[in-house]
XYZ file of C-alpha atoms in Angstrom:
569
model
C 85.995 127.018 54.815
C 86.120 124.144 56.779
C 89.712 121.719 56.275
C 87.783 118.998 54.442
C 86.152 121.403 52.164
C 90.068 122.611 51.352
C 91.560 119.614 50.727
C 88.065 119.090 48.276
C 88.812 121.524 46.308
C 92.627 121.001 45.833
C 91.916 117.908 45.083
C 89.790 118.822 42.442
C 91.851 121.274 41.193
C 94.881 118.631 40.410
C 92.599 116.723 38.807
C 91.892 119.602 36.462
C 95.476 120.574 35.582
C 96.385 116.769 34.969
C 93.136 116.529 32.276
C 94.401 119.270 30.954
C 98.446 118.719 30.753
C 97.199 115.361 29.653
C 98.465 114.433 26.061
C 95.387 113.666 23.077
C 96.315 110.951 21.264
C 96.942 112.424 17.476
C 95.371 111.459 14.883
C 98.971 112.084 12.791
C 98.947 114.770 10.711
C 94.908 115.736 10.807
C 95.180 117.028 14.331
C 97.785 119.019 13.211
C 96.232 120.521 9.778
C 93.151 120.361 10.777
C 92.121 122.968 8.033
C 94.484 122.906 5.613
C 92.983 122.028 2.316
C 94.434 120.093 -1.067
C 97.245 121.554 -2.645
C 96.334 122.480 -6.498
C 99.167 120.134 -7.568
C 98.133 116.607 -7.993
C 101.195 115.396 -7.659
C 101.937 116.933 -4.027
C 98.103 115.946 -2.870
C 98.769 112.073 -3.832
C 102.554 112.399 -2.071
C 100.208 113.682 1.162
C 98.066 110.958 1.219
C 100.186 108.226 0.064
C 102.289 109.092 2.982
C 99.270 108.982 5.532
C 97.801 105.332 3.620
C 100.062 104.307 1.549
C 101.448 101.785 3.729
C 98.419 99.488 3.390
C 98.151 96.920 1.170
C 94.688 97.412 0.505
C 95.048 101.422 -0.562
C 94.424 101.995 -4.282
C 95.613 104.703 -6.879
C 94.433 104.676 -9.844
C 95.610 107.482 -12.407
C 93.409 108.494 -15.392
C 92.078 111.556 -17.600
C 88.792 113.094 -17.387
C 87.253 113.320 -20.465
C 91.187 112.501 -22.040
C 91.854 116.369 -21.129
C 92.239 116.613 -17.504
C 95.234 114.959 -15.221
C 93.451 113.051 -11.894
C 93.819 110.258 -9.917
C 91.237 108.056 -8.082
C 91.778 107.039 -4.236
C 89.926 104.294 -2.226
C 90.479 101.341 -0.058
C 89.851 98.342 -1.923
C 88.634 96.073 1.233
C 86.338 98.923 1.820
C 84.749 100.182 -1.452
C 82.144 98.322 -3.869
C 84.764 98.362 -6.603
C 82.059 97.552 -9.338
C 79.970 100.405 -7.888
C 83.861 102.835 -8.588
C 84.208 101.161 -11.745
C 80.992 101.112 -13.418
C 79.335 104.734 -11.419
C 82.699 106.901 -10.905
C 85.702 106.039 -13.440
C 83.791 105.089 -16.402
C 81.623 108.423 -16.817
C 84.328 110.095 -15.623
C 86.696 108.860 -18.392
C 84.381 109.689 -21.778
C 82.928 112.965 -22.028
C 78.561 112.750 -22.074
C 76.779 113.245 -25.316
C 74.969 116.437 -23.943
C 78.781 118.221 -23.379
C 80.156 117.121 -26.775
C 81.823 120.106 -28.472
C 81.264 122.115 -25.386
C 84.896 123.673 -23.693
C 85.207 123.186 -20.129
C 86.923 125.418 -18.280
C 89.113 123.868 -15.331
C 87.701 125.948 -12.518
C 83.634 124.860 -13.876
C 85.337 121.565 -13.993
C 83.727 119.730 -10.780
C 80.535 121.677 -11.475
C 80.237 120.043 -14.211
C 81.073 116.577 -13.465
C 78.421 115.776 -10.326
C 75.389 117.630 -12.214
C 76.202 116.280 -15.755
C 78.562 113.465 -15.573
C 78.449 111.257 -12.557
C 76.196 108.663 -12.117
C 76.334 107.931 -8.640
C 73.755 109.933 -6.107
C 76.211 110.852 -2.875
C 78.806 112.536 -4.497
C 79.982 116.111 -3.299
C 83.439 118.099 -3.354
C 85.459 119.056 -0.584
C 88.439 121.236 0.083
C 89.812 120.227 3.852
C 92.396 117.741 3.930
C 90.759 116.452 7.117
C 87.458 115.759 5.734
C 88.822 113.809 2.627
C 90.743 111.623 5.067
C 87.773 110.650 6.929
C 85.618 109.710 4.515
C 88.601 108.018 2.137
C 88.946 106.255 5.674
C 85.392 105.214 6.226
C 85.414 103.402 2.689
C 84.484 106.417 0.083
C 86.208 106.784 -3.382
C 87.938 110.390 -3.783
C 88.848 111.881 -7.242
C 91.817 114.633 -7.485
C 92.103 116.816 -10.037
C 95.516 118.630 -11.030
C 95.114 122.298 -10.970
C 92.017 122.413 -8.513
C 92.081 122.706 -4.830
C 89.221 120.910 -4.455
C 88.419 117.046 -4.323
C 85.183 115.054 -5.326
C 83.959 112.659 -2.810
C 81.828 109.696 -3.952
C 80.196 107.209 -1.105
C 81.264 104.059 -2.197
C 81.526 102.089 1.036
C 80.172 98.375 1.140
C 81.024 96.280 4.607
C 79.850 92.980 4.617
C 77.140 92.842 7.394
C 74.698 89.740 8.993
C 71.421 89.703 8.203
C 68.476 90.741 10.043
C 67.696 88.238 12.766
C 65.801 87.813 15.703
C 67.476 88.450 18.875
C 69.031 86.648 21.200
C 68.720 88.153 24.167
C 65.265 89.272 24.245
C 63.418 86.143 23.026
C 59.577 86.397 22.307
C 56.916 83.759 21.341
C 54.587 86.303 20.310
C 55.960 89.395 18.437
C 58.360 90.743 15.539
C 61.614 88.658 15.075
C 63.535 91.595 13.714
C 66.284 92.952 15.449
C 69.402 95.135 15.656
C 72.449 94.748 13.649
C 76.166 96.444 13.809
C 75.630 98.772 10.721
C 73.919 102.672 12.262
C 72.590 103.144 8.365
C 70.207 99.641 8.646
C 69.018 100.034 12.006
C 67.840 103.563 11.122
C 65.705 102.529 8.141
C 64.551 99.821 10.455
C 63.176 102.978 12.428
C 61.925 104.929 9.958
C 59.864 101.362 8.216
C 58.172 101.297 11.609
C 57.612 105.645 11.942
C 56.317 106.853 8.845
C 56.400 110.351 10.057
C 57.530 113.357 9.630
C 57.965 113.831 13.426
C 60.771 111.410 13.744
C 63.981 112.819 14.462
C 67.647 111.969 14.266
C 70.473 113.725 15.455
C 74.354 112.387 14.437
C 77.596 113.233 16.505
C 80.845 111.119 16.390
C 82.084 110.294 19.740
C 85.971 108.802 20.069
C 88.839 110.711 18.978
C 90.179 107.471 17.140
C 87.292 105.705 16.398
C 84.864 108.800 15.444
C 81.803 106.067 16.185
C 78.780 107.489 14.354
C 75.997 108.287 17.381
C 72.841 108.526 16.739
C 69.880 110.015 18.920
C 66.660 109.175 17.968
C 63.365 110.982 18.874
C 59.804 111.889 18.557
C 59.612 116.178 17.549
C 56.254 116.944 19.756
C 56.326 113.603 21.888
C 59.837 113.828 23.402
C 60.076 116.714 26.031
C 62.784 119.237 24.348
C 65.037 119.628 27.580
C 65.561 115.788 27.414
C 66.507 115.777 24.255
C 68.967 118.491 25.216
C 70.187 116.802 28.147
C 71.181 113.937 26.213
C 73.035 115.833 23.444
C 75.010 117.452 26.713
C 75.782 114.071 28.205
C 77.174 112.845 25.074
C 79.340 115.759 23.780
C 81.320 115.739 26.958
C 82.367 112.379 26.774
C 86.427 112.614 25.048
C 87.700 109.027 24.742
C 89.707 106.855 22.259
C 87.293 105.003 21.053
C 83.743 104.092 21.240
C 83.231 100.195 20.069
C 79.881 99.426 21.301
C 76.872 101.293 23.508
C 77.305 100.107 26.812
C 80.513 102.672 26.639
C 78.362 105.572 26.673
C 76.093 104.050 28.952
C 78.934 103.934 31.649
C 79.141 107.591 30.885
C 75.976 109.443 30.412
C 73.764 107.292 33.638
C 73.399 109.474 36.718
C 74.953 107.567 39.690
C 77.890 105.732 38.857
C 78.123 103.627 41.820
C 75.185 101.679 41.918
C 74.171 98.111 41.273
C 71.482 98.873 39.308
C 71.339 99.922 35.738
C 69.818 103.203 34.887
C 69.764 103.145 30.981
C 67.868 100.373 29.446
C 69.515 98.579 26.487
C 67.597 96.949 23.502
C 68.033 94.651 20.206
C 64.334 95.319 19.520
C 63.282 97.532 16.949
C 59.568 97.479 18.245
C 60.884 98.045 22.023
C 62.765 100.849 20.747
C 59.700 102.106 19.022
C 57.362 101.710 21.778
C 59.823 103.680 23.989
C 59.935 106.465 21.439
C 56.041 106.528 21.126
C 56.144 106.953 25.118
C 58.256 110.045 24.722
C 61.913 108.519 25.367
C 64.991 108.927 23.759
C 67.034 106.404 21.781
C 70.957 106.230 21.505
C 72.634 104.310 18.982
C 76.169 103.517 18.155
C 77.781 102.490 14.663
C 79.156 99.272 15.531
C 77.019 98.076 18.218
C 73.615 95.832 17.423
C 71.960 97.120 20.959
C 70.228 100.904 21.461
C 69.947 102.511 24.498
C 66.933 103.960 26.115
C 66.406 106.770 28.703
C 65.355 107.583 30.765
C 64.980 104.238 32.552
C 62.662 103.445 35.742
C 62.703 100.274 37.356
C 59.529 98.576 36.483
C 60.791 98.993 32.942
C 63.348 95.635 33.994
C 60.545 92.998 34.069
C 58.585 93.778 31.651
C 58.829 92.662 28.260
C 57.459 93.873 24.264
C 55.401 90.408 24.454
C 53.545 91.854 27.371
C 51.524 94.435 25.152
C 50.924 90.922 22.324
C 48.786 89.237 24.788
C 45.712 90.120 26.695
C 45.779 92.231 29.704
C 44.642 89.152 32.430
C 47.550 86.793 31.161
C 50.255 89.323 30.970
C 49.092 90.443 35.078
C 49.726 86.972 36.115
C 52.761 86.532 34.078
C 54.109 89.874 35.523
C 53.316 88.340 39.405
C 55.208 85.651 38.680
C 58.295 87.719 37.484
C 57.745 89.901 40.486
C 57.705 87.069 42.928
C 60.732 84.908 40.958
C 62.888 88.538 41.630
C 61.970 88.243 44.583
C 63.154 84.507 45.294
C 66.076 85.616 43.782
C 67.191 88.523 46.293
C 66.093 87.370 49.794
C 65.895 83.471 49.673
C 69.673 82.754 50.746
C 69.929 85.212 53.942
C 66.124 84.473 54.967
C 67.162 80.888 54.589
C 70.417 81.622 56.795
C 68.430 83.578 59.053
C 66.066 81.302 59.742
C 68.221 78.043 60.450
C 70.744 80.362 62.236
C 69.137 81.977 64.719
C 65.474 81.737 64.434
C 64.520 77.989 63.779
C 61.419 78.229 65.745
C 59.560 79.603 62.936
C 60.290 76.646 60.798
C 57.188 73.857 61.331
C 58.392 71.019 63.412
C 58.020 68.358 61.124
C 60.171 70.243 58.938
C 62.412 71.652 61.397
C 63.427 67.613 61.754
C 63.834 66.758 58.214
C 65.945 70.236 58.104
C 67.862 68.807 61.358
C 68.134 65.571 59.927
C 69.964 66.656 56.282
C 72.263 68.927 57.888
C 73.356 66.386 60.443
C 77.020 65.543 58.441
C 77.750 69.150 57.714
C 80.852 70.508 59.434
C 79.764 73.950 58.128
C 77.461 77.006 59.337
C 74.772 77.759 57.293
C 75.759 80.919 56.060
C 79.404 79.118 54.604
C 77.099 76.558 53.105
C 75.240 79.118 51.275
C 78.243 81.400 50.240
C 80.131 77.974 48.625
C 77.486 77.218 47.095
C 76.176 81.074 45.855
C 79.911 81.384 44.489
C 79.680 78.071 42.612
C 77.066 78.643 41.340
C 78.374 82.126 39.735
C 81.115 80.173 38.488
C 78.966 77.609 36.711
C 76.828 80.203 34.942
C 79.970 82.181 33.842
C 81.804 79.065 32.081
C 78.351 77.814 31.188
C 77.798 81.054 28.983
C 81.481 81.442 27.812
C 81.800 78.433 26.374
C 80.847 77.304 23.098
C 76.796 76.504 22.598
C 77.084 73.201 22.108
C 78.891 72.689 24.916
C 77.472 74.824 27.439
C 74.291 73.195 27.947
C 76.353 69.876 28.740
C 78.015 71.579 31.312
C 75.077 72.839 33.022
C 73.520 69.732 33.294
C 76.784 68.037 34.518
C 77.593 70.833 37.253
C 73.945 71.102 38.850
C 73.291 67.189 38.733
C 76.579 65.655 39.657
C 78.249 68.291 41.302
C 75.419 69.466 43.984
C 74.411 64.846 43.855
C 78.112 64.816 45.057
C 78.568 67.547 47.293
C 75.528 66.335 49.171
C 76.775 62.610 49.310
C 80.647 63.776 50.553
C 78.699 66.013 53.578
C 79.710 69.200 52.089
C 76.309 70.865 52.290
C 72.774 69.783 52.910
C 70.062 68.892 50.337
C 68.067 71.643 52.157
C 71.357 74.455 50.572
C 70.599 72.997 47.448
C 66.735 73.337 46.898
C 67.690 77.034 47.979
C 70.116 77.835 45.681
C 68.491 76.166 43.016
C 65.765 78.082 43.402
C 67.426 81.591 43.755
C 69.092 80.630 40.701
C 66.154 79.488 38.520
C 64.091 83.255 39.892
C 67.394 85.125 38.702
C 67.051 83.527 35.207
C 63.059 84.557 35.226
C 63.914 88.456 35.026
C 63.779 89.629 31.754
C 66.722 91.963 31.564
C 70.384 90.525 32.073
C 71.949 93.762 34.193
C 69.008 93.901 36.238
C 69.545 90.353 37.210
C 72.912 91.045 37.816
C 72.101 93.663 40.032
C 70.000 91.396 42.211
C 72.956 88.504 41.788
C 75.291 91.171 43.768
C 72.881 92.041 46.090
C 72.641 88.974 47.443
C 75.834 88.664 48.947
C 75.500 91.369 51.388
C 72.728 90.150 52.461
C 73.392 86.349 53.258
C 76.213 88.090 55.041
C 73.857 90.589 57.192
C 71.907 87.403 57.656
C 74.660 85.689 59.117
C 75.356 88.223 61.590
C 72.119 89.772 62.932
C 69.224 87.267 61.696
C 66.040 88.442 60.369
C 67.077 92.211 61.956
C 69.685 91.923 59.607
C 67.702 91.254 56.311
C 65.368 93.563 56.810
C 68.102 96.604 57.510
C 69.707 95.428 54.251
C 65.918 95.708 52.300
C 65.585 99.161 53.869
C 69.171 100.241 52.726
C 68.230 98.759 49.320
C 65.042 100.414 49.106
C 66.411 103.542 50.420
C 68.930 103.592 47.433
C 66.596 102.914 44.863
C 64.445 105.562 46.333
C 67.760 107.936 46.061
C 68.341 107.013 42.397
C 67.170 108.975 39.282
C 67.659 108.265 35.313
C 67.989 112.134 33.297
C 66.102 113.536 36.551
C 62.779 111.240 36.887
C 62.495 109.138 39.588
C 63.745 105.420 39.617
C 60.265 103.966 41.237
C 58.276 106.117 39.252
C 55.327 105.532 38.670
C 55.097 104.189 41.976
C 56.718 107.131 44.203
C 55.647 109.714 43.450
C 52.503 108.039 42.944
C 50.317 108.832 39.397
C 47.786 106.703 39.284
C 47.331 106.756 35.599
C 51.079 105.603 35.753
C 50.352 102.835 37.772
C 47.878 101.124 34.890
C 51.420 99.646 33.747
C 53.396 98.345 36.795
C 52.656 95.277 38.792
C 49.625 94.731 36.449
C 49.138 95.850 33.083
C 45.700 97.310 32.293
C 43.547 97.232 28.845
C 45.227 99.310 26.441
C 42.219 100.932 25.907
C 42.054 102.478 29.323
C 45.935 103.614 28.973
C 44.863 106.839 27.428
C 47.972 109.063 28.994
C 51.409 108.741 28.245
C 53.756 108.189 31.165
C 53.083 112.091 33.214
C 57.576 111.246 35.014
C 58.680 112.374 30.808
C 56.674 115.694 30.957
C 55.623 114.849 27.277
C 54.388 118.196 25.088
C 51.033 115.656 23.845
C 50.196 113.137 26.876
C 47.357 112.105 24.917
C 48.272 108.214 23.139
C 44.193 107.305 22.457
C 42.230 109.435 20.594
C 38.941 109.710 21.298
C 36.614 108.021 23.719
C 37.680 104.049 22.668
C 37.056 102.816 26.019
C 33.277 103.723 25.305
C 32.778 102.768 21.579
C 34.496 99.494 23.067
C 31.225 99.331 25.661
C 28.742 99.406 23.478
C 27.056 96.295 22.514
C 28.310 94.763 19.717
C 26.329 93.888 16.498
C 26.383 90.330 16.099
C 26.202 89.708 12.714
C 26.202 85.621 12.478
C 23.667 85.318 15.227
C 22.173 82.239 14.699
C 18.471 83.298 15.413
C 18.785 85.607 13.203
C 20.266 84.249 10.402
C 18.125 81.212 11.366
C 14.908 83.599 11.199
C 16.206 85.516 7.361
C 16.323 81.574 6.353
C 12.762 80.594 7.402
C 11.837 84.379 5.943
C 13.325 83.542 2.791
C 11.694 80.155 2.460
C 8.526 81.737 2.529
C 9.145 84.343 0.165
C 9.531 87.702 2.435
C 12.993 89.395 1.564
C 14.640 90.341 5.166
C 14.629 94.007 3.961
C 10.651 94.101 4.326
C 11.093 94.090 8.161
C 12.914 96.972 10.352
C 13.861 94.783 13.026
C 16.054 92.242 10.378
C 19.952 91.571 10.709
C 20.215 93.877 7.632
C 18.300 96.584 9.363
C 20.076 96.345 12.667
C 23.671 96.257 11.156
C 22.375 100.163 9.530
């Protein structure tokens, strides 16, 4: 064992004695009785929980007598709880005995029995005998009923959270395509699932993730499309994670993605449903967290960043050209600066003379290299777009305006940089805004830095050693074990139908081979040749022309074999 590998593995080893000497943040006095179920006397199981939630203003008891026989007392949170759903569904049946049980003795312990298959009217109601459990859902906004003399308590979903309505969203902006997206509540975004998968194959799994927050988690999945050891993979990933709280997605994503240190995101996120849906139908998994109006998708490749759900709306020769033109924007974005510090720096023969002078002549009054020219300018620019999209709508657009027409019209005039600096920036800045996806762009936005500054020191030499070192990493990178360029390398060429260019969907007949799908098959049949065949052209106008002269002169079209009638047959 060599010295390094020693101090490794001590290291490691401190690190696992500090996790574990580490305190867990309690939870009061659930951690402690986890199990420990209601006491029989009602009196000592409302002293319990009034001590836990009594506190709050918003905690309501409410005392009453089952049928006018039985002592109990009715527990919710009245910020929480549809209170005319409690009143009308729980306490009022509750209170007056039905017409089927009159005359009929109860007996206590048939009590409960009783009351959720003959009494209640509400359809989620269910007893429950851990302390624990009744906490949680008294905390999530449920009504709970206890009974004096039973160990037991009924639990009644009464929750009702105000929520925003169903809207399009706003960071994934279509002109052709659904407008419905995402919202905070788990329960709607699942039924918008299950509106747009109608099948019995569609699968849901539900963990809580947070020791505070208990976030509802949701994975999402296709039985027979998704590859099994995926889905197991993510369950893995996520049960693993032991945190405080969960309050939106991008938590777990920081968690469950496979290399932690680079720039570039390796778990898509959503606010489609139909993106979501699509990814599913490929054979992908979706995450979603209670709280948080975005999904996640794995795994993720890279070609997945610049494409968008409007690219399978439109016809297969528009979206190719629209795709070129994101791939050569993302482009613009990433090398422009350092080739453009390169070039003036140390190789300005390859600039065209004529142009080489009107370069010469704008950067005349500049006391500043190049590359300092570009960096002010790269870092105001960052600044810009940060207080452009932190401030308020109506005045962010002002600002943008202001900062790119006055600011770089007065930085040019005072000799700070040359108009030349800002047709460059300008335009890395307008290809950065052309990617579809936000992290991806920020990835590139990062990138650039290194490279205006390898520009600055070793030229064009230095560019292309920071490509290679960029492609080498993405090369290096893998999302739940399939490769980041995939389709691309390893090369499928079935794969590659859907990259640069997007092929008919007719002739997309496999599903991506990188997931290992159980059923690669997403046509059925041969469409691509019942497409081929020649269409029958039922509003000709010879032939209806001809059944009109036919008509005139009293032969019915049916008389001949070769008639549009005949021909449609």
């Amino acid at each position: 064992m060599t010295i390094l590998e020693w101090f490794k593995r001590r290291f490691k080893n401190k690190q696992k004695q500090q996790r574990a000497q580490a305190p867990k943040v309690p939870d009061q006095y659930l951690d402690k009785n986890t199990n420990e179920r209601v006491p029989e006397n009602l009196e000592d199981a409302v002293a319990i929980i009034s001590g836990l939630l009594g506190e709050n203003d918003d905690f309501m008891l409410r005392r009453f007598h089952i049928f006018g026989q039985f002592e109990a007392a009715m527990i919710y949170f009245s910020n929480m709880t549809d209170t005319a759903v409690a009143n009308q569904d729980v306490l009022k049946p509750l209170m007056y005995k039905p017409e089927q049980l009159a005359g009929t003795v109860i007996p206590q312990q048939q009590l409960i029995n009783v009351l959720l298959k003959d009494a209640l009217y509400h359809s989620k109601g269910s007893s429950e005998c851990r302390l624990s459990m009744i906490m949680e859902s008294l905390l999530r906004g449920g009504t709970i009923i206890l009974i004096d003399g039973l160990n037991e308590a009924i639990i009644i979903e009464t929750t009702k959270v105000d929520k925003r309505s169903i809207d399009q969203p706003q960071t994934e902006q279509v002109i052709r395509g659904p407008r419905e997206g995402f919202i905070e509540q788990l329960g709607t975004n699942i039924s918008l699932l299950r509106y747009r998968l109608p099948t019995t194959d569609f699968r849901i799994k539900m963990m809580k993730i947070g020791r505070v927050t208990k976030s509802k988690t949701a994975i999402c999945y296709l039985k027979g499309i998704a590859n099994d050891a995926l889905v197991e993979e993510v369950e893995r990933r996520l049960s693993v994670i032991d945190i405080d709280g969960v309050l939106d997605v991008g938590y777990l994503e920081q968690f469950i993605e496979d290399n932690h240190l680079s720039p570039f995101p390796q778990v898509q996120n959503t606010e489609r449903t139909d993106k979501a849906v699509a990814s599913m139908l490929e054979g992908r998994v979706i995450i979603m967290v209670d709280g948080s109006p975005f999904a996640l998708i794995v795994p993720t490749v890279f070609n997945q960043f610049y494409q968008t759900t409007e690219d399978y709306s439109e016809r297969f020769l528009m979206v190719s050209f629209i795709r070129l033109s994101r791939l050569l924007a993302l482009g613009f974005s990433l090398i422009t600066p350092s080739l453009y510090v390169a070039i003036i720096s140390f190789n300005p023969e390859l600039i065209p003379t004529e142009f080489a002078v009107a370069v010469s002549g704008g950067r005349a009054g500049v006391p500043f290299p190049s590359i300092l020219e570009v960096l002010v300018m790269e870092a105001s620019m960052e600044v810009l777009r940060e207080a452009t999209l932190r401030l308020p709508q109506q005045i962010g657009g002002a600002l943008s305006i202001v900062g790119v027409l006055v600011i770089g019209q007065a930085a040019v005039s005072a000799g700070f940089v040359s108009p030349i600096t800002v047709v460059v920036i300008a335009l890395t800045t307008i290809g950065s805004f052309a990617t579809p996806a936000y992290n991806a762009a920020l990835a590139l936005r990062l990138l650039r830095f290194p490279l205006v500054f390898l520009a600055g020191m070793f030229g064009l030499y230095g560019v292309m050693v920071g490509l290679i070192l960029i492609a080498n990493h993405l090369l290096s990178l893998k999302s739940f074990g399939v490769p980041y360029l995939s389709p691309v390398v390893p090369g499928n060429f079935d794969g590659m139908k859907d990259t640069v260019a997007r092929s008919p969907l007719w002739s997309m007949k496999k599903r991506p081979a990188m997931l290992h799908t159980p059923n690669h098959d997403r046509l059925g049949g041969d469409v691509a040749a019942q497409l081929k065949e020649q269409p029958v052209n039922t509003l000709d106008p010879l032939k209806v022309g001809s059944q009109k002269e036919e008509s005139a002169n009293g032969i019915s079209p049916s008389d001949h074999g070769d008639s549009s009638s005949g021909d449609s047959r």
